[in-house]
Amino acid sequence: MKELVRPSRLAPAARVAIVATSGPVPDERLQAGLDILRGWDLDPVVGSHVLGRHDEFGYLAGTDADRAADLQNAWCDPSVDAVLCARGGYGAMRMVDLLDWSAMRAAGPKVLVGFSDVTTLHEAFAARLGLVTLHGPMAGGIDFIKNARAQEHLKSTLFAPETVRTIASGGRALVPGRARGVTLGGCLCLLASELGSAHARPGARGGLLCLEDVGEETYRLDRYLTQLLRADWLDGVRGVLLGSWERCGPYERVRALLLDRLGGLGVPVVEEFGFGHGEGALTIPFGVAAELDADAGTLTLEEPALR
């Protein structure tokens, strides 16, 4: 797996676009997120349909075409330096095929931030644009607007990425050891759902795979991991980082399942690494070369996430 192109870091007064690629976001949460970004001396602009809602399917922030247009317009706007997703939920899979990847490639690299359902876009931006993206909190997310650690780690990654080259999570080794590779991953259920898609990577070979999920019963996590194993998607993975498993059942049961499905890979595995749906989630860049030390609970990037 090769390293991807790193976008430029942000500077004061940078313009950032907020788009809703998946589910609807409440206005009060959006406004709270915008206030935080303005406090960082950023200039946030909001996509035309961010507060929209699909007439029939209320779990979508407007139509697929509207959500795709907001993302593409923001990405292709030369005055925009970064695109921050407003929230997750569901819906990115429905709109990703509507994007004009040639136009987005021509617009040049910039920063994309999001997690959860945005996993679909992390995969697509890697496969179609060859671009480093940031698995981090979203502008309208409770985990962002209510948590100083999540805010500060994202801010440091955006403005001074050299200060967060070593991400020390406090995590523990599920399988001890060290490994080097290129970071990738996201929400487990989305990675399993993306199998066979033209917008997804063919596998995790050569990678340090980051996995997390929310609200999935243990047997469903078992199904997703087994699907990835049966599809040979995990062949050649170098190491695994496990984030939060919020509302996925008693953690000891989840932990046993993760060890059962991943322990046989013969690679280092670290648990409770502090990214995803948990409180104070860390920002993890995808597409950069790094070293995982499972025993120390650290991920050290070979270069800063952003130029």
PDB file of C-alpha atoms in Angstrom:
ATOM      1  CA  MET A   1       0.000   0.000   0.000  1.00  0.00           C
ATOM      2  CA  LYS A   2       1.470   3.339  -1.024  1.00  0.00           C
ATOM      3  CA  GLU A   3       1.401   6.649   0.796  1.00  0.00           C
ATOM      4  CA  LEU A   4      -1.114   9.170  -0.488  1.00  0.00           C
ATOM      5  CA  VAL A   5      -0.803  12.875  -1.311  1.00  0.00           C
ATOM      6  CA  ARG A   6      -0.873  15.116   1.762  1.00  0.00           C
ATOM      7  CA  PRO A   7      -2.968  18.291   1.504  1.00  0.00           C
ATOM      8  CA  SER A   8      -1.685  21.578   2.889  1.00  0.00           C
ATOM      9  CA  ARG A   9      -2.251  22.515   6.515  1.00  0.00           C
ATOM     10  CA  LEU A  10      -4.623  25.324   7.376  1.00  0.00           C
ATOM     11  CA  ALA A  11      -3.602  28.871   8.242  1.00  0.00           C
ATOM     12  CA  PRO A  12      -5.542  31.562  10.116  1.00  0.00           C
ATOM     13  CA  ALA A  13      -8.453  32.948   8.063  1.00  0.00           C
ATOM     14  CA  ALA A  14      -8.637  29.768   5.959  1.00  0.00           C
ATOM     15  CA  ARG A  15     -12.063  29.105   4.490  1.00  0.00           C
ATOM     16  CA  VAL A  16     -13.631  25.773   5.443  1.00  0.00           C
ATOM     17  CA  ALA A  17     -16.856  24.406   3.975  1.00  0.00           C
ATOM     18  CA  ILE A  18     -19.369  22.475   6.098  1.00  0.00           C
ATOM     19  CA  VAL A  19     -21.379  19.863   4.207  1.00  0.00           C
ATOM     20  CA  ALA A  20     -23.900  17.200   5.245  1.00  0.00           C
ATOM     21  CA  THR A  21     -23.088  14.111   3.184  1.00  0.00           C
ATOM     22  CA  SER A  22     -25.247  11.729   5.209  1.00  0.00           C
ATOM     23  CA  GLY A  23     -27.831  12.478   7.883  1.00  0.00           C
ATOM     24  CA  PRO A  24     -29.490  15.775   8.888  1.00  0.00           C
ATOM     25  CA  VAL A  25     -27.910  17.970  11.548  1.00  0.00           C
ATOM     26  CA  PRO A  26     -29.872  20.085  14.050  1.00  0.00           C
ATOM     27  CA  ASP A  27     -29.367  23.800  13.524  1.00  0.00           C
ATOM     28  CA  GLU A  28     -28.320  24.447  17.134  1.00  0.00           C
ATOM     29  CA  ARG A  29     -25.526  21.871  16.892  1.00  0.00           C
ATOM     30  CA  LEU A  30     -24.376  23.269  13.565  1.00  0.00           C
ATOM     31  CA  GLN A  31     -24.257  26.788  15.008  1.00  0.00           C
ATOM     32  CA  ALA A  32     -22.273  25.591  18.046  1.00  0.00           C
ATOM     33  CA  GLY A  33     -19.732  23.942  15.742  1.00  0.00           C
ATOM     34  CA  LEU A  34     -19.465  27.050  13.591  1.00  0.00           C
ATOM     35  CA  ASP A  35     -18.754  29.129  16.699  1.00  0.00           C
ATOM     36  CA  ILE A  36     -15.855  26.835  17.602  1.00  0.00           C
ATOM     37  CA  LEU A  37     -14.388  27.066  14.113  1.00  0.00           C
ATOM     38  CA  ARG A  38     -14.685  30.852  14.125  1.00  0.00           C
ATOM     39  CA  GLY A  39     -12.883  30.811  17.468  1.00  0.00           C
ATOM     40  CA  TRP A  40      -9.982  29.121  15.649  1.00  0.00           C
ATOM     41  CA  ASP A  41      -9.896  32.116  13.268  1.00  0.00           C
ATOM     42  CA  LEU A  42     -11.345  30.036  10.451  1.00  0.00           C
ATOM     43  CA  ASP A  43     -13.935  31.293   7.968  1.00  0.00           C
ATOM     44  CA  PRO A  44     -16.653  28.594   7.834  1.00  0.00           C
ATOM     45  CA  VAL A  45     -19.171  28.543   4.990  1.00  0.00           C
ATOM     46  CA  VAL A  46     -22.200  26.270   5.021  1.00  0.00           C
ATOM     47  CA  GLY A  47     -23.391  24.165   2.097  1.00  0.00           C
ATOM     48  CA  SER A  48     -26.768  25.073   0.620  1.00  0.00           C
ATOM     49  CA  HIS A  49     -28.481  21.880   1.793  1.00  0.00           C
ATOM     50  CA  VAL A  50     -26.813  21.242   5.158  1.00  0.00           C
ATOM     51  CA  LEU A  51     -30.061  21.825   7.060  1.00  0.00           C
ATOM     52  CA  GLY A  52     -32.130  19.956   4.503  1.00  0.00           C
ATOM     53  CA  ARG A  53     -34.128  16.786   5.088  1.00  0.00           C
ATOM     54  CA  HIS A  54     -35.348  14.244   2.564  1.00  0.00           C
ATOM     55  CA  ASP A  55     -39.128  14.428   2.067  1.00  0.00           C
ATOM     56  CA  GLU A  56     -39.634  10.677   2.409  1.00  0.00           C
ATOM     57  CA  PHE A  57     -36.522   9.349   4.167  1.00  0.00           C
ATOM     58  CA  GLY A  58     -35.919  11.599   7.142  1.00  0.00           C
ATOM     59  CA  TYR A  59     -32.587   9.965   7.957  1.00  0.00           C
ATOM     60  CA  LEU A  60     -31.095  11.720   4.911  1.00  0.00           C
ATOM     61  CA  ALA A  61     -30.034  15.389   4.817  1.00  0.00           C
ATOM     62  CA  GLY A  62     -31.904  16.140   1.599  1.00  0.00           C
ATOM     63  CA  THR A  63     -31.751  14.320  -1.720  1.00  0.00           C
ATOM     64  CA  ASP A  64     -28.705  12.382  -2.878  1.00  0.00           C
ATOM     65  CA  ALA A  65     -28.162  14.902  -5.681  1.00  0.00           C
ATOM     66  CA  ASP A  66     -28.299  17.842  -3.245  1.00  0.00           C
ATOM     67  CA  ARG A  67     -25.775  16.286  -0.846  1.00  0.00           C
ATOM     68  CA  ALA A  68     -23.439  15.371  -3.688  1.00  0.00           C
ATOM     69  CA  ALA A  69     -23.711  18.883  -5.132  1.00  0.00           C
ATOM     70  CA  ASP A  70     -22.815  20.469  -1.788  1.00  0.00           C
ATOM     71  CA  LEU A  71     -19.694  18.313  -1.476  1.00  0.00           C
ATOM     72  CA  GLN A  72     -18.587  18.761  -5.058  1.00  0.00           C
ATOM     73  CA  ASN A  73     -19.232  22.510  -5.110  1.00  0.00           C
ATOM     74  CA  ALA A  74     -17.247  22.962  -1.916  1.00  0.00           C
ATOM     75  CA  TRP A  75     -14.391  20.803  -3.147  1.00  0.00           C
ATOM     76  CA  CYS A  76     -14.167  22.548  -6.499  1.00  0.00           C
ATOM     77  CA  ASP A  77     -14.378  26.060  -5.012  1.00  0.00           C
ATOM     78  CA  PRO A  78     -10.819  27.440  -5.185  1.00  0.00           C
ATOM     79  CA  SER A  79     -11.464  29.653  -2.151  1.00  0.00           C
ATOM     80  CA  VAL A  80     -12.163  26.623   0.083  1.00  0.00           C
ATOM     81  CA  ASP A  81      -9.174  25.046   1.859  1.00  0.00           C
ATOM     82  CA  ALA A  82     -10.939  22.221   3.703  1.00  0.00           C
ATOM     83  CA  VAL A  83     -14.251  20.380   3.765  1.00  0.00           C
ATOM     84  CA  LEU A  84     -15.620  19.329   7.147  1.00  0.00           C
ATOM     85  CA  CYS A  85     -18.570  16.982   7.306  1.00  0.00           C
ATOM     86  CA  ALA A  86     -21.415  18.132   9.549  1.00  0.00           C
ATOM     87  CA  ARG A  87     -22.332  14.690  10.912  1.00  0.00           C
ATOM     88  CA  GLY A  88     -22.516  11.007  10.071  1.00  0.00           C
ATOM     89  CA  GLY A  89     -25.625   8.846  10.167  1.00  0.00           C
ATOM     90  CA  TYR A  90     -26.282   7.212   6.820  1.00  0.00           C
ATOM     91  CA  GLY A  91     -26.329   8.333   3.210  1.00  0.00           C
ATOM     92  CA  ALA A  92     -22.805   8.810   1.857  1.00  0.00           C
ATOM     93  CA  MET A  93     -23.056   5.494  -0.007  1.00  0.00           C
ATOM     94  CA  ARG A  94     -26.120   6.801  -1.849  1.00  0.00           C
ATOM     95  CA  MET A  95     -24.437   9.948  -3.165  1.00  0.00           C
ATOM     96  CA  VAL A  96     -20.810   8.954  -3.784  1.00  0.00           C
ATOM     97  CA  ASP A  97     -21.559   7.681  -7.314  1.00  0.00           C
ATOM     98  CA  LEU A  98     -22.952  11.094  -8.253  1.00  0.00           C
ATOM     99  CA  LEU A  99     -19.646  12.918  -7.739  1.00  0.00           C
ATOM    100  CA  ASP A 100     -17.579  14.082 -10.724  1.00  0.00           C
ATOM    101  CA  TRP A 101     -14.214  12.645  -9.755  1.00  0.00           C
ATOM    102  CA  SER A 102     -12.422  14.192 -12.727  1.00  0.00           C
ATOM    103  CA  ALA A 103     -13.533  17.663 -11.673  1.00  0.00           C
ATOM    104  CA  MET A 104     -12.631  17.007  -8.059  1.00  0.00           C
ATOM    105  CA  ARG A 105      -9.198  15.712  -9.038  1.00  0.00           C
ATOM    106  CA  ALA A 106      -8.630  18.812 -11.148  1.00  0.00           C
ATOM    107  CA  ALA A 107      -9.508  21.008  -8.161  1.00  0.00           C
ATOM    108  CA  GLY A 108      -6.372  19.775  -6.410  1.00  0.00           C
ATOM    109  CA  PRO A 109      -5.788  18.405  -2.912  1.00  0.00           C
ATOM    110  CA  LYS A 110      -7.468  19.867   0.148  1.00  0.00           C
ATOM    111  CA  VAL A 111      -8.453  18.586   3.574  1.00  0.00           C
ATOM    112  CA  LEU A 112     -11.459  16.302   4.204  1.00  0.00           C
ATOM    113  CA  VAL A 113     -12.532  15.635   7.815  1.00  0.00           C
ATOM    114  CA  GLY A 114     -15.145  13.220   9.100  1.00  0.00           C
ATOM    115  CA  PHE A 115     -15.761   9.735  10.474  1.00  0.00           C
ATOM    116  CA  SER A 116     -18.512   7.141  10.899  1.00  0.00           C
ATOM    117  CA  ASP A 117     -20.571   7.136   7.667  1.00  0.00           C
ATOM    118  CA  VAL A 118     -17.833   9.304   6.101  1.00  0.00           C
ATOM    119  CA  THR A 119     -15.789   6.074   5.932  1.00  0.00           C
ATOM    120  CA  THR A 120     -17.309   5.701   2.465  1.00  0.00           C
ATOM    121  CA  LEU A 121     -15.683   8.996   1.450  1.00  0.00           C
ATOM    122  CA  HIS A 122     -12.346   8.130   3.054  1.00  0.00           C
ATOM    123  CA  GLU A 123     -12.259   5.033   0.878  1.00  0.00           C
ATOM    124  CA  ALA A 124     -13.367   6.885  -2.251  1.00  0.00           C
ATOM    125  CA  PHE A 125     -10.942   9.780  -1.792  1.00  0.00           C
ATOM    126  CA  ALA A 126      -8.092   7.294  -1.377  1.00  0.00           C
ATOM    127  CA  ALA A 127      -9.112   5.183  -4.381  1.00  0.00           C
ATOM    128  CA  ARG A 128     -10.159   8.001  -6.740  1.00  0.00           C
ATOM    129  CA  LEU A 129      -8.038  10.981  -5.660  1.00  0.00           C
ATOM    130  CA  GLY A 130      -5.063   9.310  -3.965  1.00  0.00           C
ATOM    131  CA  LEU A 131      -5.472  11.758  -1.104  1.00  0.00           C
ATOM    132  CA  VAL A 132      -4.739  11.715   2.637  1.00  0.00           C
ATOM    133  CA  THR A 133      -7.927  12.369   4.651  1.00  0.00           C
ATOM    134  CA  LEU A 134      -8.562  12.942   8.356  1.00  0.00           C
ATOM    135  CA  HIS A 135     -10.681  10.542  10.400  1.00  0.00           C
ATOM    136  CA  GLY A 136     -11.815  13.087  12.942  1.00  0.00           C
ATOM    137  CA  PRO A 137     -14.767  14.758  14.661  1.00  0.00           C
ATOM    138  CA  MET A 138     -17.471  16.497  12.666  1.00  0.00           C
ATOM    139  CA  ALA A 139     -18.551  20.110  12.918  1.00  0.00           C
ATOM    140  CA  GLY A 140     -22.066  19.377  14.173  1.00  0.00           C
ATOM    141  CA  GLY A 141     -21.238  16.393  16.341  1.00  0.00           C
ATOM    142  CA  ILE A 142     -21.908  16.361  20.088  1.00  0.00           C
ATOM    143  CA  ASP A 143     -18.553  14.627  20.550  1.00  0.00           C
ATOM    144  CA  PHE A 144     -16.926  17.697  18.989  1.00  0.00           C
ATOM    145  CA  ILE A 145     -18.861  20.638  20.383  1.00  0.00           C
ATOM    146  CA  LYS A 146     -18.871  19.259  23.952  1.00  0.00           C
ATOM    147  CA  ASN A 147     -15.330  17.887  24.229  1.00  0.00           C
ATOM    148  CA  ALA A 148     -12.152  19.955  24.534  1.00  0.00           C
ATOM    149  CA  ARG A 149      -9.774  17.044  23.829  1.00  0.00           C
ATOM    150  CA  ALA A 150     -11.469  16.250  20.516  1.00  0.00           C
ATOM    151  CA  GLN A 151     -11.385  19.931  19.574  1.00  0.00           C
ATOM    152  CA  GLU A 152      -7.732  20.460  20.485  1.00  0.00           C
ATOM    153  CA  HIS A 153      -6.437  17.339  18.726  1.00  0.00           C
ATOM    154  CA  LEU A 154      -8.265  18.218  15.515  1.00  0.00           C
ATOM    155  CA  LYS A 155      -7.094  21.841  15.731  1.00  0.00           C
ATOM    156  CA  SER A 156      -3.478  20.759  16.210  1.00  0.00           C
ATOM    157  CA  THR A 157      -3.721  18.348  13.275  1.00  0.00           C
ATOM    158  CA  LEU A 158      -5.126  21.062  11.020  1.00  0.00           C
ATOM    159  CA  PHE A 159      -2.823  23.939  11.996  1.00  0.00           C
ATOM    160  CA  ALA A 160       0.352  22.367  13.439  1.00  0.00           C
ATOM    161  CA  PRO A 161       0.447  18.726  12.327  1.00  0.00           C
ATOM    162  CA  GLU A 162       4.108  18.323  13.270  1.00  0.00           C
ATOM    163  CA  THR A 163       3.038  18.585  16.939  1.00  0.00           C
ATOM    164  CA  VAL A 164       0.884  15.447  16.726  1.00  0.00           C
ATOM    165  CA  ARG A 165       3.140  13.122  14.764  1.00  0.00           C
ATOM    166  CA  THR A 166       3.070  10.698  17.682  1.00  0.00           C
ATOM    167  CA  ILE A 167      -0.471   9.834  18.709  1.00  0.00           C
ATOM    168  CA  ALA A 168      -0.357   8.403  22.221  1.00  0.00           C
ATOM    169  CA  SER A 169      -3.707   6.854  22.953  1.00  0.00           C
ATOM    170  CA  GLY A 170      -3.139   5.055  26.219  1.00  0.00           C
ATOM    171  CA  GLY A 171      -4.370   1.937  24.448  1.00  0.00           C
ATOM    172  CA  ARG A 172      -3.300  -1.593  25.373  1.00  0.00           C
ATOM    173  CA  ALA A 173      -1.833  -4.406  23.312  1.00  0.00           C
ATOM    174  CA  LEU A 174      -4.371  -7.067  22.438  1.00  0.00           C
ATOM    175  CA  VAL A 175      -1.596  -8.707  20.415  1.00  0.00           C
ATOM    176  CA  PRO A 176       1.871  -7.269  21.207  1.00  0.00           C
ATOM    177  CA  GLY A 177       4.452  -6.056  18.726  1.00  0.00           C
ATOM    178  CA  ARG A 178       5.446  -3.294  16.320  1.00  0.00           C
ATOM    179  CA  ALA A 179       4.537  -2.799  12.681  1.00  0.00           C
ATOM    180  CA  ARG A 180       4.987  -0.257   9.906  1.00  0.00           C
ATOM    181  CA  GLY A 181       2.443   0.480   7.210  1.00  0.00           C
ATOM    182  CA  VAL A 182       0.061   3.030   5.729  1.00  0.00           C
ATOM    183  CA  THR A 183      -2.984   4.002   7.782  1.00  0.00           C
ATOM    184  CA  LEU A 184      -6.511   3.278   6.570  1.00  0.00           C
ATOM    185  CA  GLY A 185      -9.877   2.183   7.895  1.00  0.00           C
ATOM    186  CA  GLY A 186     -12.907   3.650   9.629  1.00  0.00           C
ATOM    187  CA  CYS A 187     -16.265   2.267  10.655  1.00  0.00           C
ATOM    188  CA  LEU A 188     -16.249  -1.529  10.427  1.00  0.00           C
ATOM    189  CA  CYS A 189     -19.786  -1.913   9.063  1.00  0.00           C
ATOM    190  CA  LEU A 190     -19.039   0.594   6.279  1.00  0.00           C
ATOM    191  CA  LEU A 191     -15.819  -1.150   5.265  1.00  0.00           C
ATOM    192  CA  ALA A 192     -17.724  -4.418   4.988  1.00  0.00           C
ATOM    193  CA  SER A 193     -20.504  -2.697   3.035  1.00  0.00           C
ATOM    194  CA  GLU A 194     -17.978  -1.209   0.608  1.00  0.00           C
ATOM    195  CA  LEU A 195     -16.619  -4.603  -0.502  1.00  0.00           C
ATOM    196  CA  GLY A 196     -16.778  -4.826  -4.271  1.00  0.00           C
ATOM    197  CA  SER A 197     -17.383  -1.116  -4.768  1.00  0.00           C
ATOM    198  CA  ALA A 198     -15.448   0.733  -7.447  1.00  0.00           C
ATOM    199  CA  HIS A 199     -14.793   3.458  -4.868  1.00  0.00           C
ATOM    200  CA  ALA A 200     -13.112   1.228  -2.279  1.00  0.00           C
ATOM    201  CA  ARG A 201      -9.593  -0.058  -1.850  1.00  0.00           C
ATOM    202  CA  PRO A 202      -9.101  -3.678  -2.917  1.00  0.00           C
ATOM    203  CA  GLY A 203      -7.791  -4.617   0.517  1.00  0.00           C
ATOM    204  CA  ALA A 204      -5.728  -3.702   3.558  1.00  0.00           C
ATOM    205  CA  ARG A 205      -2.442  -5.234   2.382  1.00  0.00           C
ATOM    206  CA  GLY A 206       0.494  -3.202   3.675  1.00  0.00           C
ATOM    207  CA  GLY A 207      -1.749  -1.148   5.926  1.00  0.00           C
ATOM    208  CA  LEU A 208      -2.258  -0.254   9.550  1.00  0.00           C
ATOM    209  CA  LEU A 209      -5.994  -0.800   9.774  1.00  0.00           C
ATOM    210  CA  CYS A 210      -8.089   1.371  12.111  1.00  0.00           C
ATOM    211  CA  LEU A 211     -11.453  -0.127  13.094  1.00  0.00           C
ATOM    212  CA  GLU A 212     -14.345   1.112  15.245  1.00  0.00           C
ATOM    213  CA  ASP A 213     -18.135   1.043  15.264  1.00  0.00           C
ATOM    214  CA  VAL A 214     -21.213   2.096  17.193  1.00  0.00           C
ATOM    215  CA  GLY A 215     -24.556   0.535  18.082  1.00  0.00           C
ATOM    216  CA  GLU A 216     -23.790  -2.903  16.622  1.00  0.00           C
ATOM    217  CA  GLU A 217     -24.494  -6.097  18.538  1.00  0.00           C
ATOM    218  CA  THR A 218     -21.526  -8.408  18.932  1.00  0.00           C
ATOM    219  CA  TYR A 219     -22.832 -10.950  16.445  1.00  0.00           C
ATOM    220  CA  ARG A 220     -23.045  -8.215  13.810  1.00  0.00           C
ATOM    221  CA  LEU A 221     -19.423  -7.219  14.442  1.00  0.00           C
ATOM    222  CA  ASP A 222     -18.594 -10.913  14.075  1.00  0.00           C
ATOM    223  CA  ARG A 223     -20.408 -10.961  10.721  1.00  0.00           C
ATOM    224  CA  TYR A 224     -18.558  -7.896   9.388  1.00  0.00           C
ATOM    225  CA  LEU A 225     -15.131  -9.167  10.437  1.00  0.00           C
ATOM    226  CA  THR A 226     -15.852 -12.631   9.090  1.00  0.00           C
ATOM    227  CA  GLN A 227     -16.980 -11.098   5.795  1.00  0.00           C
ATOM    228  CA  LEU A 228     -13.687  -9.185   5.495  1.00  0.00           C
ATOM    229  CA  LEU A 229     -11.728 -12.330   6.342  1.00  0.00           C
ATOM    230  CA  ARG A 230     -13.627 -14.500   3.861  1.00  0.00           C
ATOM    231  CA  ALA A 231     -13.143 -11.887   1.139  1.00  0.00           C
ATOM    232  CA  ASP A 232      -9.359 -11.935   1.824  1.00  0.00           C
ATOM    233  CA  TRP A 233      -9.591  -8.171   2.418  1.00  0.00           C
ATOM    234  CA  LEU A 234      -7.393  -8.466   5.524  1.00  0.00           C
ATOM    235  CA  ASP A 235      -4.645 -10.455   3.790  1.00  0.00           C
ATOM    236  CA  GLY A 236      -1.267  -8.777   4.251  1.00  0.00           C
ATOM    237  CA  VAL A 237      -2.432  -6.211   6.804  1.00  0.00           C
ATOM    238  CA  ARG A 238       0.535  -5.089   8.940  1.00  0.00           C
ATOM    239  CA  GLY A 239      -1.248  -4.109  12.152  1.00  0.00           C
ATOM    240  CA  VAL A 240      -4.658  -3.238  13.599  1.00  0.00           C
ATOM    241  CA  LEU A 241      -5.759  -0.305  15.771  1.00  0.00           C
ATOM    242  CA  LEU A 242      -9.105  -0.666  17.532  1.00  0.00           C
ATOM    243  CA  GLY A 243     -11.052   2.426  18.530  1.00  0.00           C
ATOM    244  CA  SER A 244     -14.386   2.773  20.310  1.00  0.00           C
ATOM    245  CA  TRP A 245     -17.205   0.219  20.337  1.00  0.00           C
ATOM    246  CA  GLU A 246     -19.883   2.444  21.819  1.00  0.00           C
ATOM    247  CA  ARG A 247     -23.205   0.649  22.446  1.00  0.00           C
ATOM    248  CA  CYS A 248     -21.891  -2.589  20.959  1.00  0.00           C
ATOM    249  CA  GLY A 249     -22.543  -4.681  24.064  1.00  0.00           C
ATOM    250  CA  PRO A 250     -20.392  -5.444  27.119  1.00  0.00           C
ATOM    251  CA  TYR A 251     -16.821  -4.580  26.169  1.00  0.00           C
ATOM    252  CA  GLU A 252     -15.349  -7.829  27.499  1.00  0.00           C
ATOM    253  CA  ARG A 253     -17.588  -9.724  25.083  1.00  0.00           C
ATOM    254  CA  VAL A 254     -16.625  -7.418  22.209  1.00  0.00           C
ATOM    255  CA  ARG A 255     -12.967  -7.744  23.194  1.00  0.00           C
ATOM    256  CA  ALA A 256     -13.190 -11.543  23.079  1.00  0.00           C
ATOM    257  CA  LEU A 257     -14.760 -11.353  19.620  1.00  0.00           C
ATOM    258  CA  LEU A 258     -12.055  -8.983  18.325  1.00  0.00           C
ATOM    259  CA  LEU A 259      -9.322 -11.277  19.630  1.00  0.00           C
ATOM    260  CA  ASP A 260     -11.056 -14.320  18.141  1.00  0.00           C
ATOM    261  CA  ARG A 261     -11.383 -12.771  14.659  1.00  0.00           C
ATOM    262  CA  LEU A 262      -8.168 -10.719  14.516  1.00  0.00           C
ATOM    263  CA  GLY A 263      -5.750 -12.564  16.773  1.00  0.00           C
ATOM    264  CA  GLY A 264      -4.980 -15.126  14.093  1.00  0.00           C
ATOM    265  CA  LEU A 265      -3.665 -12.537  11.631  1.00  0.00           C
ATOM    266  CA  GLY A 266      -0.241 -12.698  13.263  1.00  0.00           C
ATOM    267  CA  VAL A 267       0.126  -8.911  13.473  1.00  0.00           C
ATOM    268  CA  PRO A 268       0.142  -6.414  16.358  1.00  0.00           C
ATOM    269  CA  VAL A 269      -3.299  -5.352  17.547  1.00  0.00           C
ATOM    270  CA  VAL A 270      -3.904  -2.465  19.950  1.00  0.00           C
ATOM    271  CA  GLU A 271      -7.252  -1.865  21.680  1.00  0.00           C
ATOM    272  CA  GLU A 272      -8.930   1.232  23.125  1.00  0.00           C
ATOM    273  CA  PHE A 273      -6.911   3.557  20.903  1.00  0.00           C
ATOM    274  CA  GLY A 274      -9.245   6.494  21.414  1.00  0.00           C
ATOM    275  CA  PHE A 275     -10.702   7.254  17.974  1.00  0.00           C
ATOM    276  CA  GLY A 276     -14.236   6.918  16.654  1.00  0.00           C
ATOM    277  CA  HIS A 277     -17.527   7.369  18.485  1.00  0.00           C
ATOM    278  CA  GLY A 278     -16.077   7.565  21.989  1.00  0.00           C
ATOM    279  CA  GLU A 279     -15.724  10.701  24.084  1.00  0.00           C
ATOM    280  CA  GLY A 280     -12.689  12.859  23.277  1.00  0.00           C
ATOM    281  CA  ALA A 281     -11.940  11.045  20.031  1.00  0.00           C
ATOM    282  CA  LEU A 282      -8.516  11.580  18.482  1.00  0.00           C
ATOM    283  CA  THR A 283      -7.987  12.579  14.843  1.00  0.00           C
ATOM    284  CA  ILE A 284      -6.244   9.873  12.804  1.00  0.00           C
ATOM    285  CA  PRO A 285      -4.911  10.654   9.313  1.00  0.00           C
ATOM    286  CA  PHE A 286      -5.547   7.986   6.683  1.00  0.00           C
ATOM    287  CA  GLY A 287      -3.039   7.414   3.889  1.00  0.00           C
ATOM    288  CA  VAL A 288       0.205   8.197   5.754  1.00  0.00           C
ATOM    289  CA  ALA A 289       3.114   5.891   6.556  1.00  0.00           C
ATOM    290  CA  ALA A 290       3.418   5.220  10.269  1.00  0.00           C
ATOM    291  CA  GLU A 291       4.711   2.847  12.920  1.00  0.00           C
ATOM    292  CA  LEU A 292       2.392   1.168  15.389  1.00  0.00           C
ATOM    293  CA  ASP A 293       3.799   0.168  18.787  1.00  0.00           C
ATOM    294  CA  ALA A 294       1.028  -1.914  20.308  1.00  0.00           C
ATOM    295  CA  ASP A 295       2.834  -2.338  23.621  1.00  0.00           C
ATOM    296  CA  ALA A 296       3.296   1.420  24.087  1.00  0.00           C
ATOM    297  CA  GLY A 297      -0.109   2.267  22.595  1.00  0.00           C
ATOM    298  CA  THR A 298       1.376   4.735  20.104  1.00  0.00           C
ATOM    299  CA  LEU A 299       1.098   5.500  16.420  1.00  0.00           C
ATOM    300  CA  THR A 300       4.039   7.523  15.065  1.00  0.00           C
ATOM    301  CA  LEU A 301       3.621   9.147  11.671  1.00  0.00           C
ATOM    302  CA  GLU A 302       6.687   9.238   9.435  1.00  0.00           C
ATOM    303  CA  GLU A 303       5.671  12.707   8.263  1.00  0.00           C
ATOM    304  CA  PRO A 304       3.065  15.184   9.523  1.00  0.00           C
ATOM    305  CA  ALA A 305      -0.443  14.424   8.262  1.00  0.00           C
ATOM    306  CA  LEU A 306      -0.571  17.708   6.324  1.00  0.00           C
ATOM    307  CA  ARG A 307       2.162  19.591   4.459  1.00  0.00           C
TER     308      ARG A 307
END
